[in-house]
Coordinates of C-alpha atoms in Angstrom, one line a residue:
Chain A
M1111 CA -18.4 -3.7 -12.3
R1112 CA -18.8 -2.6 -8.9
I1113 CA -14.9 -2.1 -7.3
A1114 CA -13.2 -1.2 -3.5
S1115 CA -10.0 -0.9 -5.1
I1116 CA -6.5 -1.7 -7.2
T1117 CA -3.2 -1.5 -5.9
T1118 CA -0.6 -1.9 -8.1
G1119 CA 3.0 -3.8 -7.9
S1120 CA 2.0 -6.1 -4.5
Y1121 CA 3.7 -9.0 -3.9
V1122 CA 2.0 -10.6 -0.8
N1123 CA -1.2 -11.6 -3.5
G1124 CA 0.6 -14.6 -5.4
P1125 CA 4.0 -14.9 -7.0
G1126 CA 6.1 -11.7 -8.5
K1127 CA 5.0 -8.4 -8.8
R1128 CA 0.7 -8.6 -9.4
N1129 CA -1.6 -6.0 -9.6
V1130 CA -5.2 -6.5 -7.3
L1131 CA -8.2 -5.9 -7.8
H1132 CA -10.9 -6.0 -4.8
V1133 CA -14.0 -6.1 -5.9
Q1134 CA -16.8 -4.6 -3.8
G1135 CA -19.7 -6.8 -2.4
C1136 CA -20.3 -9.5 -0.2
T1137 CA -23.0 -11.2 1.2
I1138 CA -21.3 -14.0 2.7
G1139 CA -20.5 -11.8 6.0
C1140 CA -17.8 -14.4 7.4
P1141 CA -17.7 -13.3 11.3
G1142 CA -13.8 -11.8 11.8
C1143 CA -13.8 -10.5 8.2
F1144 CA -11.3 -7.8 8.3
N1145 CA -12.4 -6.9 4.8
K1146 CA -16.0 -5.3 6.2
H1147 CA -16.1 -2.2 3.9
T1148 CA -16.1 -4.3 1.3
W1149 CA -19.4 -6.0 2.0
P1150 CA -21.8 -3.1 0.9
S1151 CA -22.6 -3.5 -2.8
S1152 CA -23.6 0.6 -2.6
G1153 CA -20.0 1.0 -1.8
G1154 CA -16.8 1.3 -3.5
T1155 CA -17.0 2.3 -7.1
D1156 CA -18.8 1.6 -10.1
V1157 CA -16.3 1.0 -13.3
C1158 CA -16.7 0.0 -16.7
E1159 CA -14.8 -3.7 -17.6
R1160 CA -12.1 -2.1 -20.1
V1161 CA -10.5 0.5 -17.1
V1162 CA -10.3 -2.1 -15.0
V1163 CA -8.4 -4.1 -17.6
H1164 CA -6.2 -1.0 -18.3
A1165 CA -5.5 -0.7 -15.1
L1166 CA -5.0 -3.8 -13.9
I1167 CA -2.0 -4.5 -16.7
Q1168 CA -0.2 -1.6 -16.1
D1169 CA 3.5 -1.0 -15.1
S1170 CA 3.8 -4.7 -16.4
P1171 CA 3.2 -7.1 -13.4
D1172 CA 3.7 -11.2 -13.9
G1173 CA -0.2 -11.7 -13.0
I1174 CA -3.3 -10.4 -11.7
T1175 CA -5.2 -11.4 -8.2
I1176 CA -8.7 -10.8 -8.1
S1177 CA -10.0 -10.5 -4.9
G1178 CA -12.5 -8.7 -2.4
G1179 CA -15.4 -8.3 -1.3
E1180 CA -16.8 -11.8 -3.4
P1181 CA -15.4 -12.2 -6.9
M1182 CA -17.9 -14.5 -7.4
E1183 CA -21.1 -12.0 -6.6
Q1184 CA -20.1 -10.7 -9.9
W1185 CA -18.5 -13.2 -11.8
E1186 CA -20.1 -12.5 -15.1
S1187 CA -17.9 -9.2 -15.0
V1188 CA -15.3 -10.7 -13.6
S1189 CA -15.1 -13.4 -15.9
E1190 CA -15.3 -10.7 -18.7
V1191 CA -12.2 -8.6 -16.7
I1192 CA -10.1 -12.1 -16.7
R1193 CA -10.9 -12.8 -20.5
L1194 CA -9.8 -9.2 -21.2
V1195 CA -6.6 -9.1 -19.5
L1196 CA -5.4 -12.5 -20.9
T1197 CA -6.3 -11.1 -24.5
E1198 CA -4.4 -8.2 -23.9
K1199 CA -1.4 -9.8 -21.8
P1200 CA -1.9 -13.5 -22.1
E1201 CA 1.4 -14.5 -20.3
L1202 CA 0.1 -13.0 -17.3
T1203 CA -1.1 -15.2 -14.6
V1204 CA -4.5 -15.2 -12.6
L1205 CA -5.4 -15.6 -9.0
M1206 CA -8.4 -15.3 -7.5
F1207 CA -10.2 -15.3 -3.8
T1208 CA -13.4 -16.4 -3.4
G1209 CA -15.6 -17.7 -0.6
W1210 CA -17.1 -19.8 -1.9
T1211 CA -16.0 -23.8 -1.3
K1212 CA -14.8 -25.9 -4.1
E1213 CA -17.6 -27.7 -3.9
H1214 CA -20.4 -24.8 -4.1
L1215 CA -17.8 -23.6 -7.5
E1216 CA -18.3 -27.3 -8.8
R1217 CA -22.0 -27.5 -8.3
S1218 CA -23.0 -23.9 -10.0
G1219 CA -20.8 -24.7 -12.4
H1220 CA -18.3 -22.1 -12.0
L1221 CA -15.5 -24.0 -12.3
A1222 CA -15.8 -25.2 -15.4
E1223 CA -15.2 -21.6 -16.7
M1224 CA -12.6 -21.2 -14.8
S1225 CA -9.7 -22.9 -17.0
Q1226 CA -7.7 -19.8 -17.6
I1227 CA -7.5 -19.2 -13.7
S1228 CA -4.4 -20.5 -12.6
A1229 CA -5.3 -20.7 -9.0
V1230 CA -8.1 -20.3 -6.6
V1231 CA -8.1 -19.8 -3.3
S1232 CA -11.6 -21.5 -2.0
G1233 CA -13.3 -21.4 1.0
P1234 CA -14.6 -18.8 3.8
Y1235 CA -13.1 -16.9 6.7
V1236 CA -13.2 -19.5 9.9
E1237 CA -11.9 -17.2 12.4
K1238 CA -10.9 -19.8 14.5
L1239 CA -8.9 -21.5 12.1
A1240 CA -6.8 -18.3 11.4
C1241 CA -3.4 -18.7 10.3
S1242 CA -0.7 -16.8 8.9
E1243 CA -0.1 -19.2 5.3
P1244 CA 0.4 -17.3 2.5
L1245 CA -2.5 -16.5 0.3
R1246 CA -4.6 -18.1 3.2
G1247 CA -6.6 -16.1 5.9
S1248 CA -7.7 -19.3 7.7
S1249 CA -6.5 -23.4 7.3
N1250 CA -9.8 -24.4 5.6
Q1251 CA -9.5 -22.5 2.5
E1252 CA -8.0 -24.8 -0.6
I1253 CA -5.9 -23.9 -3.1
I1254 CA -7.1 -25.3 -6.0
F1255 CA -4.4 -25.2 -9.4
L1256 CA -6.0 -25.0 -12.2
D1257 CA -4.0 -23.8 -15.7
G1258 CA -1.1 -26.0 -14.8
R1259 CA 1.2 -22.6 -14.4
L1260 CA 1.2 -22.0 -10.5
D1261 CA 1.7 -24.5 -8.3
N1262 CA 2.1 -25.3 -4.4
D1263 CA 6.2 -24.6 -4.8
S1264 CA 5.2 -21.2 -6.5
L1265 CA 4.1 -19.7 -3.2
V1266 CA 6.5 -21.5 -0.7
L1267 CA 8.6 -17.9 -0.7
L1268 CA 5.9 -15.4 -0.6
P1269 CA 5.6 -12.8 1.7
I1270 CA 2.9 -12.5 4.6
V1271 CA 2.6 -9.0 4.4
E1272 CA 3.0 -5.6 2.8
V1273 CA 2.2 -2.1 3.2
H1274 CA 2.2 0.5 0.2
C1275 CA 3.0 4.0 1.4
D1276 CA 1.0 6.7 -1.0
G1277 CA 2.2 10.1 0.9
E1278 CA -0.6 10.9 3.3
T1279 CA -2.1 6.8 3.3
A1280 CA -1.2 3.7 3.8
T1281 CA -2.6 0.4 2.5
I1282 CA -1.6 -2.7 4.5
T1283 CA -2.0 -5.5 2.1
G1284 CA -1.7 -9.7 2.6
F1285 CA -2.4 -12.5 5.3
P1286 CA -1.2 -10.6 8.6
D1287 CA -2.4 -12.3 12.1
K1288 CA -4.1 -10.1 14.6
S1289 CA -0.9 -9.1 16.6
I1290 CA 0.8 -8.2 13.0
R1291 CA -2.4 -6.0 11.7
Q1292 CA -3.0 -4.4 15.0
S1293 CA 1.0 -3.5 15.3
L1294 CA 0.7 -1.8 12.3
M1295 CA -2.4 -0.1 13.0
K1296 CA -1.1 0.8 16.4
E1297 CA 2.3 2.9 14.5
L1298 CA 1.0 4.3 11.1
Chain B
M869 CA -9.5 -12.7 0.7
S870 CA -6.6 -11.3 1.4
H871 CA -6.5 -7.9 3.5
M872 CA -7.1 -4.2 2.2
I873 CA -6.9 -2.1 4.7
K874 CA -6.4 1.6 4.2
C875 CA -5.5 4.5 7.2
E876 CA -4.4 7.9 7.0
T877 CA -0.8 8.3 8.1
N878 CA 0.5 11.0 10.5
M879 CA 4.3 12.2 11.1
T880 CA 4.9 12.0 15.2
D881 CA 8.2 10.9 16.1
R882 CA 10.8 13.1 15.7
K883 CA 13.7 10.5 15.2
T884 CA 11.9 9.0 12.5
L885 CA 10.9 12.0 10.7
L886 CA 15.3 12.9 10.8
S887 CA 15.7 9.3 9.4
A888 CA 13.2 10.2 6.4
L889 CA 14.9 13.5 5.9
D890 CA 18.4 11.2 6.0
K891 CA 16.4 8.5 3.5
L892 CA 16.0 11.4 1.0
G893 CA 19.4 12.4 1.4
I894 CA 19.5 15.8 3.2
P895 CA 22.7 15.7 4.6
Q896 CA 22.6 15.7 8.5
D897 CA 24.4 19.2 8.8
A898 CA 21.8 20.9 6.7
I899 CA 19.5 20.0 9.5
V900 CA 18.9 22.1 12.5
C901 CA 17.2 20.8 15.6
S902 CA 15.6 22.3 19.0
D903 CA 17.6 20.8 22.3
T904 CA 14.1 19.4 23.2
T905 CA 10.6 18.6 21.0
S906 CA 8.7 20.9 23.3
E907 CA 10.8 24.0 22.3
T908 CA 11.2 25.5 18.7
I909 CA 13.9 27.3 16.5
K910 CA 13.5 30.2 14.5
L911 CA 13.2 29.3 10.7
R912 CA 14.3 32.0 8.3
G913 CA 11.6 32.8 5.0
Y914 CA 12.3 35.1 2.4
N915 CA 13.4 38.9 3.6
R916 CA 14.5 37.6 6.9
Q917 CA 10.7 36.5 7.9
T918 CA 10.9 34.4 10.5
A919 CA 8.6 31.1 11.8
D920 CA 8.7 29.2 14.6
A921 CA 10.2 24.7 14.1
E922 CA 11.1 22.1 15.5
I923 CA 13.3 21.0 12.8
I924 CA 15.1 23.6 9.9
I925 CA 16.4 22.1 6.8
K926 CA 19.0 25.0 5.9
R927 CA 18.9 26.9 2.5
D928 CA 22.0 28.5 2.7
V929 CA 23.8 25.0 3.5
Y930 CA 21.9 23.1 1.0
H931 CA 19.0 23.6 -1.5
K932 CA 19.7 27.4 -2.0
G933 CA 16.4 28.3 -1.9
Y934 CA 14.2 31.3 -1.3
G935 CA 13.8 30.4 2.7
D936 CA 14.6 27.2 5.2
V937 CA 12.3 24.2 5.6
G938 CA 11.3 23.3 8.3
F939 CA 9.0 21.3 10.4
V940 CA 6.7 22.1 13.5
K941 CA 4.2 20.4 15.5
N942 CA 0.5 21.2 15.8
P943 CA -1.2 20.5 19.1
S944 CA -2.9 17.6 17.4
G945 CA 0.8 16.2 18.0
T946 CA 1.4 15.8 14.3
Y947 CA 4.5 17.4 12.4
S948 CA 3.7 19.2 9.6
C949 CA 5.8 20.8 7.0
I950 CA 6.0 24.5 7.3
V951 CA 7.9 26.6 3.7
D952 CA 7.8 30.4 2.6
D953 CA 5.0 31.5 0.5
M954 CA 7.2 33.0 -2.0
D955 CA 9.2 29.4 -2.1
D956 CA 7.9 26.3 -3.1
V957 CA 10.5 24.4 -2.2
G958 CA 11.1 23.2 -5.8
S959 CA 14.8 23.6 -5.2
L960 CA 14.7 21.4 -2.1
A961 CA 12.6 18.9 -3.9
R962 CA 15.2 18.9 -7.1
K963 CA 18.2 18.7 -5.0
A964 CA 17.1 15.9 -3.2
G965 CA 15.9 14.0 -6.5
L966 CA 12.1 14.5 -6.2
T967 CA 11.0 14.9 -9.9
N968 CA 8.4 17.6 -10.3
S969 CA 4.8 16.3 -10.2
P970 CA 1.6 18.1 -11.6
E971 CA 0.8 18.9 -7.8
G972 CA 3.9 20.8 -7.4
S973 CA 7.0 21.0 -5.5
R974 CA 5.7 21.4 -1.9
A975 CA 3.5 18.8 -2.2
T976 CA 5.9 16.2 -4.0
F977 CA 8.2 17.0 -1.0
S978 CA 6.1 16.5 1.4
K979 CA 4.4 13.3 0.2
S980 CA 8.1 11.6 -0.2
V981 CA 8.9 12.7 3.4
N982 CA 5.3 11.2 4.6
Q983 CA 6.3 8.3 2.6
W984 CA 9.4 7.7 3.8
Y985 CA 8.1 8.4 7.4
S986 CA 5.4 5.1 7.2
A987 CA 7.8 3.3 5.1
L988 CA 10.7 3.3 8.3
T989 CA 7.2 3.0 10.5
A990 CA 5.8 0.1 9.0
Q991 CA 9.3 -1.4 8.9
K992 CA 10.0 -0.9 12.6
A993 CA 6.3 -2.6 13.6
L994 CA 6.9 -5.6 11.6
R995 CA 10.4 -6.2 12.8
R996 CA 9.4 -6.2 15.7
Q997 CA 6.9 -8.5 14.9
G998 CA 9.8 -11.0 13.9
L999 CA 9.1 -10.4 10.4
S1000 CA 12.0 -9.3 7.8
T1001 CA 11.2 -6.7 5.8
K1002 CA 12.5 -4.8 2.4
I1003 CA 11.4 -1.3 1.2
K1004 CA 11.1 -1.2 -2.5
Q1005 CA 11.0 1.7 -4.3
Q1006 CA 7.9 1.7 -6.9
E1007 CA 6.9 4.8 -9.6
A1008 CA 4.9 6.6 -7.1
K1009 CA 5.3 4.8 -3.4
L1010 CA 7.1 2.8 -1.2
V1011 CA 6.3 -0.9 -0.4
V1012 CA 7.5 -2.4 2.4
V1013 CA 7.4 -6.6 2.1
A1014 CA 7.5 -8.3 4.7
T1015 CA 8.2 -12.0 5.1
G1016 CA 8.2 -14.3 8.2

């Protein structure tokens, strides 16, 4: 599968400590998208699913989060990663972001295949509806709770943004608004 | 989608760099600074060799290595760590409680200073935006977490 990155120990991409997979490749192309570098399917790195699984379960996370890029454009690989992660660590919750709407997920039949996922944040990013709420980039996006292990209450106190300082680089992740984003980019 | 923006970090602010050294537990009395950012002072290396630096961690006060460890501002305006070739700053890294890594003590020390510098800079920027922040120490990195 094609991936952009794996970030370990995140607290902003769902409840608890989470390891986050950003897949590479997205053809939706939402105007104002802040992850444009994850659009080209030729970018990122080609990695086998088992390697991704190994990285996603390291350091005892409470759950994993799948973002992108567009996970539904690699659904076969993504669903295999989820299956393997939950085979190894059934206690983990799985949260996934997709630019597909709930209706699109239902029509394609994929929503019915997501019974092992705890929550899906669905819908494209709409710049004029941008918001700074936990897990949502814009207010049109809908959170679909699926396996009964996460609910709205578990998302209330989530942070807005976090910065991972590795040494020579820093990775900004989460849901900062334009002003927060610009301030961090200017200072770092 | 959640954001995923990776950027290079550079150390440009003397005050934040000094705060980063403080976070690493280097005592104030081991650090000597030039009076202004446009001046330099002499760092003592192995066998009485010297080099120009703006901030110096004195070997005889703190880490007892082969020489002082310093920071100098490059023409591009970013600070870099200077250390005598005879000393891989292992003594300083050990003293500061940094575990040795395969990349060597010098790289470990520089990386740790840079991590704290970036974390403190991010914290400052986020607080200015009205957010509450916490710095969490994870195995190989620092994570600044901000809530509204």
